[in-house]
mmCIF file of N, CA and C in Angstrom:
data_model
loop_
_atom_site.group_PDB
_atom_site.id
_atom_site.type_symbol
_atom_site.label_atom_id
_atom_site.label_comp_id
_atom_site.label_asym_id
_atom_site.label_seq_id
_atom_site.Cartn_x
_atom_site.Cartn_y
_atom_site.Cartn_z
ATOM 1 N N UNK A 216 10.731 33.287 38.870
ATOM 2 C CA UNK A 216 11.322 32.597 40.010
ATOM 3 C C UNK A 216 10.305 32.387 41.125
ATOM 4 N N UNK A 217 9.228 33.129 41.103
ATOM 5 C CA UNK A 217 8.205 32.982 42.135
ATOM 6 C C UNK A 217 7.720 31.542 42.252
ATOM 7 N N UNK A 218 7.659 30.830 41.128
ATOM 8 C CA UNK A 218 7.155 29.454 41.118
ATOM 9 C C UNK A 218 7.995 28.516 41.974
ATOM 10 N N UNK A 219 9.245 28.886 42.248
ATOM 11 C CA UNK A 219 10.142 28.022 43.027
ATOM 12 C C UNK A 219 9.937 28.170 44.526
ATOM 13 N N UNK A 220 9.344 29.262 44.963
ATOM 14 C CA UNK A 220 9.191 29.495 46.398
ATOM 15 C C UNK A 220 8.380 28.380 47.034
ATOM 16 N N UNK A 221 8.859 27.910 48.195
ATOM 17 C CA UNK A 221 8.138 26.872 48.918
ATOM 18 C C UNK A 221 9.070 25.836 49.508
ATOM 19 N N UNK A 222 8.453 24.767 50.024
ATOM 20 C CA UNK A 222 9.192 23.676 50.664
ATOM 21 C C UNK A 222 9.015 22.405 49.842
ATOM 22 N N UNK A 223 10.098 21.611 49.785
ATOM 23 C CA UNK A 223 10.119 20.395 48.981
ATOM 24 C C UNK A 223 10.838 19.283 49.732
ATOM 25 N N UNK A 224 10.530 18.037 49.355
ATOM 26 C CA UNK A 224 11.297 16.899 49.853
ATOM 27 C C UNK A 224 11.687 16.031 48.664
ATOM 28 N N UNK A 225 12.859 15.406 48.784
ATOM 29 C CA UNK A 225 13.359 14.592 47.677
ATOM 30 C C UNK A 225 12.561 13.309 47.549
ATOM 31 N N UNK A 226 12.180 12.992 46.312
ATOM 32 C CA UNK A 226 11.430 11.769 46.041
ATOM 33 C C UNK A 226 12.282 10.737 45.312
ATOM 34 N N UNK A 227 13.325 11.170 44.597
ATOM 35 C CA UNK A 227 14.191 10.220 43.909
ATOM 36 C C UNK A 227 15.521 10.870 43.575
ATOM 37 N N UNK A 228 16.513 10.028 43.293
ATOM 38 C CA UNK A 228 17.822 10.507 42.859
ATOM 39 C C UNK A 228 18.449 9.477 41.943
ATOM 40 N N UNK A 229 19.159 9.967 40.956
ATOM 41 C CA UNK A 229 19.902 9.113 40.037
ATOM 42 C C UNK A 229 21.340 9.609 39.974
ATOM 43 N N UNK A 230 22.280 8.703 40.190
ATOM 44 C CA UNK A 230 23.711 8.976 40.081
ATOM 45 C C UNK A 230 24.232 10.004 41.092
ATOM 46 N N UNK A 231 23.558 10.101 42.233
ATOM 47 C CA UNK A 231 23.999 11.049 43.258
ATOM 48 C C UNK A 231 25.330 10.612 43.862
ATOM 49 N N UNK A 232 25.454 9.327 44.186
ATOM 50 C CA UNK A 232 26.719 8.853 44.768
ATOM 51 C C UNK A 232 27.868 9.046 43.776
ATOM 52 N N UNK A 233 27.617 8.782 42.494
ATOM 53 C CA UNK A 233 28.641 8.968 41.466
ATOM 54 C C UNK A 233 29.059 10.434 41.369
ATOM 55 N N UNK A 234 28.077 11.344 41.479
ATOM 56 C CA UNK A 234 28.369 12.779 41.470
ATOM 57 C C UNK A 234 29.260 13.140 42.657
ATOM 58 N N UNK A 235 28.887 12.678 43.853
ATOM 59 C CA UNK A 235 29.665 12.985 45.051
ATOM 60 C C UNK A 235 31.092 12.447 44.938
ATOM 61 N N UNK A 236 31.227 11.243 44.384
ATOM 62 C CA UNK A 236 32.558 10.659 44.198
ATOM 63 C C UNK A 236 33.380 11.508 43.235
ATOM 64 N N UNK A 237 32.751 11.981 42.158
ATOM 65 C CA UNK A 237 33.454 12.776 41.140
ATOM 66 C C UNK A 237 33.981 14.098 41.691
ATOM 67 N N UNK A 238 33.291 14.661 42.718
ATOM 68 C CA UNK A 238 33.767 15.928 43.287
ATOM 69 C C UNK A 238 34.673 15.700 44.501
ATOM 70 N N UNK A 239 34.953 14.424 44.814
ATOM 71 C CA UNK A 239 35.938 14.133 45.845
ATOM 72 C C UNK A 239 35.417 13.868 47.238
ATOM 73 N N UNK A 240 34.123 13.600 47.394
ATOM 74 C CA UNK A 240 33.565 13.305 48.715
ATOM 75 C C UNK A 240 33.954 11.873 49.104
ATOM 76 N N UNK A 241 34.421 11.689 50.348
ATOM 77 C CA UNK A 241 34.870 10.354 50.766
ATOM 78 C C UNK A 241 33.695 9.381 50.902
ATOM 79 N N UNK A 242 34.034 8.096 50.933
ATOM 80 C CA UNK A 242 33.009 7.055 50.892
ATOM 81 C C UNK A 242 32.025 7.129 52.057
ATOM 82 N N UNK A 243 32.494 7.376 53.248
ATOM 83 C CA UNK A 243 31.620 7.434 54.414
ATOM 84 C C UNK A 243 30.580 8.548 54.256
ATOM 85 N N UNK A 244 31.036 9.732 53.863
ATOM 86 C CA UNK A 244 30.102 10.849 53.675
ATOM 87 C C UNK A 244 29.164 10.608 52.489
ATOM 88 N N UNK A 245 29.669 9.959 51.433
ATOM 89 C CA UNK A 245 28.806 9.631 50.290
ATOM 90 C C UNK A 245 27.668 8.721 50.718
ATOM 91 N N UNK A 246 27.998 7.690 51.490
ATOM 92 C CA UNK A 246 26.966 6.743 51.947
ATOM 93 C C UNK A 246 25.935 7.459 52.819
ATOM 94 N N UNK A 247 26.409 8.302 53.712
ATOM 95 C CA UNK A 247 25.493 9.042 54.580
ATOM 96 C C UNK A 247 24.599 9.966 53.759
ATOM 97 N N UNK A 248 25.167 10.630 52.768
ATOM 98 C CA UNK A 248 24.401 11.566 51.947
ATOM 99 C C UNK A 248 23.346 10.863 51.110
ATOM 100 N N UNK A 249 23.665 9.680 50.627
ATOM 101 C CA UNK A 249 22.728 8.991 49.742
ATOM 102 C C UNK A 249 21.545 8.387 50.493
ATOM 103 N N UNK A 250 21.686 8.124 51.791
ATOM 104 C CA UNK A 250 20.554 7.588 52.546
ATOM 105 C C UNK A 250 19.715 8.684 53.197
ATOM 106 N N UNK A 251 20.202 9.914 53.172
ATOM 107 C CA UNK A 251 19.434 11.013 53.765
ATOM 108 C C UNK A 251 18.284 11.393 52.835
ATOM 109 N N UNK A 252 17.262 11.995 53.407
ATOM 110 C CA UNK A 252 16.123 12.487 52.624
ATOM 111 C C UNK A 252 16.056 14.004 52.783
ATOM 112 N N UNK A 253 16.763 14.726 51.927
ATOM 113 C CA UNK A 253 16.813 16.176 52.107
ATOM 114 C C UNK A 253 15.483 16.871 51.858
ATOM 115 N N UNK A 254 15.314 17.944 52.602
ATOM 116 C CA UNK A 254 14.190 18.856 52.386
ATOM 117 C C UNK A 254 14.795 20.193 51.964
ATOM 118 N N UNK A 255 14.116 20.880 51.067
ATOM 119 C CA UNK A 255 14.592 22.163 50.554
ATOM 120 C C UNK A 255 13.515 23.213 50.783
ATOM 121 N N UNK A 256 13.958 24.417 51.159
ATOM 122 C CA UNK A 256 13.043 25.555 51.251
ATOM 123 C C UNK A 256 13.633 26.701 50.439
ATOM 124 N N UNK A 257 12.816 27.260 49.551
ATOM 125 C CA UNK A 257 13.235 28.364 48.699
ATOM 126 C C UNK A 257 12.441 29.607 49.112
ATOM 127 N N UNK A 258 13.177 30.677 49.477
ATOM 128 C CA UNK A 258 12.536 31.931 49.888
ATOM 129 C C UNK A 258 13.252 33.106 49.228
ATOM 130 N N UNK A 259 12.621 34.271 49.299
ATOM 131 C CA UNK A 259 13.214 35.498 48.755
ATOM 132 C C UNK A 259 12.734 36.677 49.580
ATOM 133 N N UNK A 260 13.674 37.540 49.960
ATOM 134 C CA UNK A 260 13.356 38.772 50.676
ATOM 135 C C UNK A 260 14.198 39.878 50.077
ATOM 136 N N UNK A 261 13.554 40.914 49.541
ATOM 137 C CA UNK A 261 14.263 42.079 49.021
ATOM 138 C C UNK A 261 15.272 41.776 47.933
ATOM 139 N N UNK A 262 14.997 40.778 47.100
ATOM 140 C CA UNK A 262 15.904 40.448 46.009
ATOM 141 C C UNK A 262 17.001 39.461 46.362
ATOM 142 N N UNK A 263 17.100 39.086 47.649
ATOM 143 C CA UNK A 263 18.049 38.064 48.068
ATOM 144 C C UNK A 263 17.312 36.740 48.209
ATOM 145 N N UNK A 264 17.767 35.752 47.444
ATOM 146 C CA UNK A 264 17.154 34.433 47.464
ATOM 147 C C UNK A 264 17.920 33.526 48.422
ATOM 148 N N UNK A 265 17.196 32.613 49.063
ATOM 149 C CA UNK A 265 17.799 31.646 49.962
ATOM 150 C C UNK A 265 17.261 30.263 49.608
ATOM 151 N N UNK A 266 18.181 29.317 49.452
ATOM 152 C CA UNK A 266 17.802 27.914 49.279
ATOM 153 C C UNK A 266 18.412 27.161 50.453
ATOM 154 N N UNK A 267 17.547 26.729 51.378
ATOM 155 C CA UNK A 267 17.991 25.983 52.558
ATOM 156 C C UNK A 267 17.780 24.501 52.287
ATOM 157 N N UNK A 268 18.817 23.725 52.526
ATOM 158 C CA UNK A 268 18.734 22.280 52.388
ATOM 159 C C UNK A 268 18.991 21.674 53.753
ATOM 160 N N UNK A 269 18.070 20.823 54.206
ATOM 161 C CA UNK A 269 18.178 20.215 55.532
ATOM 162 C C UNK A 269 18.162 18.701 55.405
ATOM 163 N N UNK A 270 19.120 18.066 56.083
ATOM 164 C CA UNK A 270 19.138 16.610 56.193
ATOM 165 C C UNK A 270 19.356 16.268 57.659
ATOM 166 N N UNK A 271 19.312 14.997 57.986
ATOM 167 C CA UNK A 271 19.564 14.604 59.371
ATOM 168 C C UNK A 271 21.014 14.868 59.762
ATOM 169 N N UNK A 272 21.919 14.929 58.761
ATOM 170 C CA UNK A 272 23.340 15.141 59.036
ATOM 171 C C UNK A 272 23.769 16.595 59.025
ATOM 172 N N UNK A 273 23.179 17.376 58.143
ATOM 173 C CA UNK A 273 23.710 18.711 57.907
ATOM 174 C C UNK A 273 22.633 19.643 57.377
ATOM 175 N N UNK A 274 22.748 20.911 57.728
ATOM 176 C CA UNK A 274 21.906 21.951 57.154
ATOM 177 C C UNK A 274 22.796 22.894 56.370
ATOM 178 N N UNK A 275 22.363 23.234 55.171
ATOM 179 C CA UNK A 275 23.142 24.118 54.310
ATOM 180 C C UNK A 275 22.246 25.256 53.845
ATOM 181 N N UNK A 276 22.860 26.397 53.586
ATOM 182 C CA UNK A 276 22.100 27.550 53.131
ATOM 183 C C UNK A 276 22.861 28.243 52.017
ATOM 184 N N UNK A 277 22.182 28.446 50.903
ATOM 185 C CA UNK A 277 22.739 29.163 49.763
ATOM 186 C C UNK A 277 21.979 30.476 49.649
ATOM 187 N N UNK A 278 22.686 31.605 49.876
ATOM 188 C CA UNK A 278 22.076 32.942 49.757
ATOM 189 C C UNK A 278 22.705 33.635 48.575
ATOM 190 N N UNK A 279 21.859 34.244 47.726
ATOM 191 C CA UNK A 279 22.387 34.860 46.522
ATOM 192 C C UNK A 279 21.425 35.902 45.969
ATOM 193 N N UNK A 280 21.988 36.760 45.126
ATOM 194 C CA UNK A 280 21.206 37.673 44.288
ATOM 195 C C UNK A 280 21.465 37.243 42.855
ATOM 196 N N UNK A 281 20.423 37.205 42.076
ATOM 197 C CA UNK A 281 20.529 36.765 40.686
ATOM 198 C C UNK A 281 21.568 37.614 39.946
ATOM 199 N N UNK A 282 22.514 36.930 39.289
ATOM 200 C CA UNK A 282 23.498 37.607 38.454
ATOM 201 C C UNK A 282 24.675 38.227 39.182
ATOM 202 N N UNK A 283 24.779 38.027 40.503
ATOM 203 C CA UNK A 283 25.898 38.577 41.268
ATOM 204 C C UNK A 283 26.817 37.449 41.731
ATOM 205 N N UNK A 284 28.103 37.544 41.374
ATOM 206 C CA UNK A 284 29.069 36.533 41.791
ATOM 207 C C UNK A 284 29.332 36.644 43.289
ATOM 208 N N UNK A 285 29.550 35.494 43.925
ATOM 209 C CA UNK A 285 29.866 35.474 45.358
ATOM 210 C C UNK A 285 30.780 34.292 45.652
ATOM 211 N N UNK A 286 31.469 34.386 46.769
ATOM 212 C CA UNK A 286 32.376 33.327 47.210
ATOM 213 C C UNK A 286 31.624 32.456 48.211
ATOM 214 N N UNK A 287 31.886 31.149 48.143
ATOM 215 C CA UNK A 287 31.264 30.263 49.125
ATOM 216 C C UNK A 287 32.125 29.035 49.347
ATOM 217 N N UNK A 288 31.864 28.372 50.464
ATOM 218 C CA UNK A 288 32.436 27.066 50.744
ATOM 219 C C UNK A 288 31.293 26.076 50.597
ATOM 220 N N UNK A 289 31.443 25.128 49.690
ATOM 221 C CA UNK A 289 30.382 24.163 49.433
ATOM 222 C C UNK A 289 30.238 23.193 50.602
ATOM 223 N N UNK A 290 29.151 22.431 50.603
ATOM 224 C CA UNK A 290 28.896 21.469 51.676
ATOM 225 C C UNK A 290 30.013 20.440 51.784
ATOM 226 N N UNK A 291 30.692 20.154 50.660
ATOM 227 C CA UNK A 291 31.796 19.187 50.675
ATOM 228 C C UNK A 291 33.150 19.849 50.918
ATOM 229 N N UNK A 292 33.158 21.171 51.195
ATOM 230 C CA UNK A 292 34.385 21.849 51.602
ATOM 231 C C UNK A 292 35.169 22.549 50.504
ATOM 232 N N UNK A 293 34.677 22.538 49.251
ATOM 233 C CA UNK A 293 35.385 23.227 48.171
ATOM 234 C C UNK A 293 35.179 24.740 48.286
ATOM 235 N N UNK A 294 36.252 25.501 48.047
ATOM 236 C CA UNK A 294 36.173 26.957 47.965
ATOM 237 C C UNK A 294 35.852 27.292 46.508
ATOM 238 N N UNK A 295 34.738 27.987 46.270
ATOM 239 C CA UNK A 295 34.308 28.265 44.903
ATOM 240 C C UNK A 295 33.851 29.714 44.744
ATOM 241 N N UNK A 296 33.905 30.170 43.495
ATOM 242 C CA UNK A 296 33.248 31.421 43.098
ATOM 243 C C UNK A 296 31.956 30.995 42.415
ATOM 244 N N UNK A 297 30.848 31.500 42.909
ATOM 245 C CA UNK A 297 29.550 31.060 42.421
ATOM 246 C C UNK A 297 28.780 32.189 41.765
ATOM 247 N N UNK A 298 27.921 31.791 40.813
ATOM 248 C CA UNK A 298 27.028 32.735 40.143
ATOM 249 C C UNK A 298 25.718 32.007 39.903
ATOM 250 N N UNK A 299 24.618 32.653 40.285
ATOM 251 C CA UNK A 299 23.293 32.094 40.052
ATOM 252 C C UNK A 299 22.576 32.999 39.060
ATOM 253 N N UNK A 300 22.040 32.387 38.009
ATOM 254 C CA UNK A 300 21.275 33.133 37.008
ATOM 255 C C UNK A 300 19.917 32.467 36.832
ATOM 256 N N UNK A 301 19.023 33.188 36.183
ATOM 257 C CA UNK A 301 17.691 32.659 35.877
ATOM 258 C C UNK A 301 17.566 32.654 34.367
ATOM 259 N N UNK A 302 17.580 31.450 33.774
ATOM 260 C CA UNK A 302 17.601 31.303 32.324
ATOM 261 C C UNK A 302 16.483 30.381 31.864
ATOM 262 N N UNK A 303 15.641 30.856 30.976
ATOM 263 C CA UNK A 303 14.557 30.033 30.412
ATOM 264 C C UNK A 303 13.717 29.358 31.495
ATOM 265 N N UNK A 304 13.414 30.100 32.563
ATOM 266 C CA UNK A 304 12.584 29.554 33.631
ATOM 267 C C UNK A 304 13.311 28.617 34.581
ATOM 268 N N UNK A 305 14.643 28.581 34.519
ATOM 269 C CA UNK A 305 15.438 27.674 35.350
ATOM 270 C C UNK A 305 16.427 28.462 36.204
ATOM 271 N N UNK A 306 16.666 27.968 37.411
ATOM 272 C CA UNK A 306 17.704 28.530 38.275
ATOM 273 C C UNK A 306 18.997 27.787 37.961
ATOM 274 N N UNK A 307 19.996 28.514 37.445
ATOM 275 C CA UNK A 307 21.261 27.910 37.037
ATOM 276 C C UNK A 307 22.368 28.400 37.977
ATOM 277 N N UNK A 308 23.054 27.466 38.620
ATOM 278 C CA UNK A 308 24.149 27.789 39.534
ATOM 279 C C UNK A 308 25.446 27.213 38.978
ATOM 280 N N UNK A 309 26.455 28.075 38.829
ATOM 281 C CA UNK A 309 27.774 27.636 38.385
ATOM 282 C C UNK A 309 28.743 27.898 39.528
ATOM 283 N N UNK A 310 29.453 26.839 39.943
ATOM 284 C CA UNK A 310 30.442 26.942 41.013
ATOM 285 C C UNK A 310 31.805 26.629 40.411
ATOM 286 N N UNK A 311 32.668 27.654 40.371
ATOM 287 C CA UNK A 311 34.021 27.494 39.822
ATOM 288 C C UNK A 311 35.001 27.282 40.970
ATOM 289 N N UNK A 312 35.675 26.126 40.951
ATOM 290 C CA UNK A 312 36.646 25.802 41.999
ATOM 291 C C UNK A 312 37.799 26.792 41.975
ATOM 292 N N UNK A 313 38.256 27.187 43.157
ATOM 293 C CA UNK A 313 39.350 28.149 43.257
ATOM 294 C C UNK A 313 40.703 27.464 43.408
ATOM 295 N N UNK A 314 40.718 26.183 43.820
ATOM 296 C CA UNK A 314 41.976 25.464 44.030
ATOM 297 C C UNK A 314 42.200 24.466 42.905
ATOM 298 N N UNK A 315 43.452 24.352 42.470
ATOM 299 C CA UNK A 315 43.812 23.339 41.475
ATOM 300 C C UNK A 315 43.466 21.954 42.015
ATOM 301 N N UNK A 316 42.947 21.118 41.139
ATOM 302 C CA UNK A 316 42.622 19.756 41.527
ATOM 303 C C UNK A 316 41.223 19.585 42.060
ATOM 304 N N UNK A 317 40.546 20.684 42.393
ATOM 305 C CA UNK A 317 39.165 20.590 42.841
ATOM 306 C C UNK A 317 38.242 20.779 41.645
ATOM 307 N N UNK A 318 37.030 20.285 41.760
ATOM 308 C CA UNK A 318 36.090 20.266 40.644
ATOM 309 C C UNK A 318 35.145 21.466 40.658
ATOM 310 N N UNK A 319 34.806 21.915 39.444
ATOM 311 C CA UNK A 319 33.778 22.934 39.254
ATOM 312 C C UNK A 319 32.483 22.213 38.871
ATOM 313 N N UNK A 320 31.354 22.785 39.270
ATOM 314 C CA UNK A 320 30.073 22.132 39.016
ATOM 315 C C UNK A 320 29.043 23.112 38.468
ATOM 316 N N UNK A 321 27.993 22.543 37.907
ATOM 317 C CA UNK A 321 26.856 23.329 37.434
ATOM 318 C C UNK A 321 25.596 22.612 37.876
ATOM 319 N N UNK A 322 24.630 23.371 38.377
ATOM 320 C CA UNK A 322 23.349 22.773 38.747
ATOM 321 C C UNK A 322 22.220 23.576 38.123
ATOM 322 N N UNK A 323 21.163 22.871 37.795
ATOM 323 C CA UNK A 323 19.980 23.499 37.202
ATOM 324 C C UNK A 323 18.765 23.028 37.979
ATOM 325 N N UNK A 324 17.987 23.981 38.461
ATOM 326 C CA UNK A 324 16.714 23.663 39.112
ATOM 327 C C UNK A 324 15.600 24.137 38.187
ATOM 328 N N UNK A 325 14.654 23.252 37.915
ATOM 329 C CA UNK A 325 13.527 23.630 37.066
ATOM 330 C C UNK A 325 12.251 23.015 37.607
ATOM 331 N N UNK A 326 11.150 23.695 37.381
ATOM 332 C CA UNK A 326 9.862 23.201 37.830
ATOM 333 C C UNK A 326 9.227 22.359 36.727
ATOM 334 N N UNK A 327 8.643 21.244 37.138
ATOM 335 C CA UNK A 327 7.842 20.409 36.245
ATOM 336 C C UNK A 327 6.435 20.459 36.826
ATOM 337 N N UNK A 328 5.575 21.247 36.187
ATOM 338 C CA UNK A 328 4.271 21.504 36.775
ATOM 339 C C UNK A 328 4.428 22.433 37.967
ATOM 340 N N UNK A 329 3.418 22.473 38.819
ATOM 341 C CA UNK A 329 3.449 23.401 39.958
ATOM 342 C C UNK A 329 4.129 22.816 41.192
ATOM 343 N N UNK A 330 4.270 21.476 41.252
ATOM 344 C CA UNK A 330 4.680 20.854 42.506
ATOM 345 C C UNK A 330 5.898 19.943 42.444
ATOM 346 N N UNK A 331 6.606 19.908 41.309
ATOM 347 C CA UNK A 331 7.806 19.074 41.239
ATOM 348 C C UNK A 331 8.989 19.902 40.761
ATOM 349 N N UNK A 332 10.092 19.820 41.515
ATOM 350 C CA UNK A 332 11.322 20.487 41.130
ATOM 351 C C UNK A 332 12.328 19.419 40.703
ATOM 352 N N UNK A 333 12.936 19.626 39.532
ATOM 353 C CA UNK A 333 13.968 18.746 39.031
ATOM 354 C C UNK A 333 15.305 19.459 39.235
ATOM 355 N N UNK A 334 16.248 18.777 39.879
ATOM 356 C CA UNK A 334 17.553 19.343 40.231
ATOM 357 C C UNK A 334 18.619 18.503 39.533
ATOM 358 N N UNK A 335 19.285 19.091 38.541
ATOM 359 C CA UNK A 335 20.264 18.382 37.731
ATOM 360 C C UNK A 335 21.656 18.928 38.041
ATOM 361 N N UNK A 336 22.601 18.016 38.310
ATOM 362 C CA UNK A 336 23.961 18.404 38.680
ATOM 363 C C UNK A 336 24.961 17.773 37.721
ATOM 364 N N UNK A 337 25.942 18.568 37.293
ATOM 365 C CA UNK A 337 27.018 18.057 36.454
ATOM 366 C C UNK A 337 28.359 18.561 36.988
ATOM 367 N N UNK A 338 29.424 17.845 36.608
ATOM 368 C CA UNK A 338 30.786 18.183 37.013
ATOM 369 C C UNK A 338 31.570 18.536 35.757
ATOM 370 N N UNK A 339 32.238 19.690 35.763
ATOM 371 C CA UNK A 339 33.064 20.066 34.613
ATOM 372 C C UNK A 339 34.084 18.969 34.330
ATOM 373 N N UNK A 340 34.200 18.592 33.062
ATOM 374 C CA UNK A 340 35.183 17.605 32.657
ATOM 375 C C UNK A 340 34.734 16.159 32.798
ATOM 376 N N UNK A 341 33.500 15.942 33.281
ATOM 377 C CA UNK A 341 32.965 14.581 33.410
ATOM 378 C C UNK A 341 31.666 14.528 32.603
ATOM 379 N N UNK A 342 31.825 14.432 31.288
ATOM 380 C CA UNK A 342 30.701 14.593 30.357
ATOM 381 C C UNK A 342 29.614 13.538 30.502
ATOM 382 N N UNK A 343 29.974 12.324 30.907
ATOM 383 C CA UNK A 343 28.983 11.249 30.930
ATOM 384 C C UNK A 343 28.264 11.106 32.274
ATOM 385 N N UNK A 344 28.459 12.044 33.181
ATOM 386 C CA UNK A 344 27.824 11.973 34.504
ATOM 387 C C UNK A 344 26.806 13.090 34.665
ATOM 388 N N UNK A 345 25.547 12.711 34.807
ATOM 389 C CA UNK A 345 24.475 13.662 35.080
ATOM 390 C C UNK A 345 23.678 13.119 36.262
ATOM 391 N N UNK A 346 23.669 13.863 37.353
ATOM 392 C CA UNK A 346 22.909 13.488 38.550
ATOM 393 C C UNK A 346 21.572 14.218 38.491
ATOM 394 N N UNK A 347 20.482 13.480 38.662
ATOM 395 C CA UNK A 347 19.145 14.079 38.645
ATOM 396 C C UNK A 347 18.439 13.732 39.948
ATOM 397 N N UNK A 348 17.994 14.773 40.644
ATOM 398 C CA UNK A 348 17.216 14.584 41.853
ATOM 399 C C UNK A 348 15.847 15.213 41.629
ATOM 400 N N UNK A 349 14.814 14.540 42.129
ATOM 401 C CA UNK A 349 13.452 15.062 42.007
ATOM 402 C C UNK A 349 12.908 15.363 43.382
ATOM 403 N N UNK A 350 12.230 16.493 43.493
ATOM 404 C CA UNK A 350 11.648 16.948 44.739
ATOM 405 C C UNK A 350 10.171 17.270 44.528
ATOM 406 N N UNK A 351 9.345 16.945 45.534
ATOM 407 C CA UNK A 351 7.931 17.323 45.444
ATOM 408 C C UNK A 351 7.635 18.381 46.503
ATOM 409 N N UNK A 352 6.723 19.256 46.154
ATOM 410 C CA UNK A 352 6.315 20.324 47.082
ATOM 411 C C UNK A 352 5.581 19.717 48.253
ATOM 412 N N UNK A 353 5.872 20.225 49.460
ATOM 413 C CA UNK A 353 5.183 19.723 50.663
ATOM 414 C C UNK A 353 4.465 20.860 51.357
#
């Protein structure tokens, strides 16, 4: 996981708006999210990892310990039970929706070389939708 530490900015995205629509984000927020250029910072202190995402609209922070379930409210307002694991060199996050009718998601962060992070997002029950975002180290 050490390879993930650092700061990144998004260089491209595919199907991000479709992903946001699938999890129930309204059109106005989807449009705002798709034009933003998020920056990510990955840090770790004493076994607690933090992934900070900053945009012009919103700052979000995901704090976790590998393999420990925790409760969170996602940036789009869903109440979820989350678990982050490290599998085959990838950071895997599973967010299980707690309310009926809300969507569960899975995200995978992986490094391509030393300076590019690939962030893949999927929605449970929507097999043909894969959102891919690419970030470069800054």
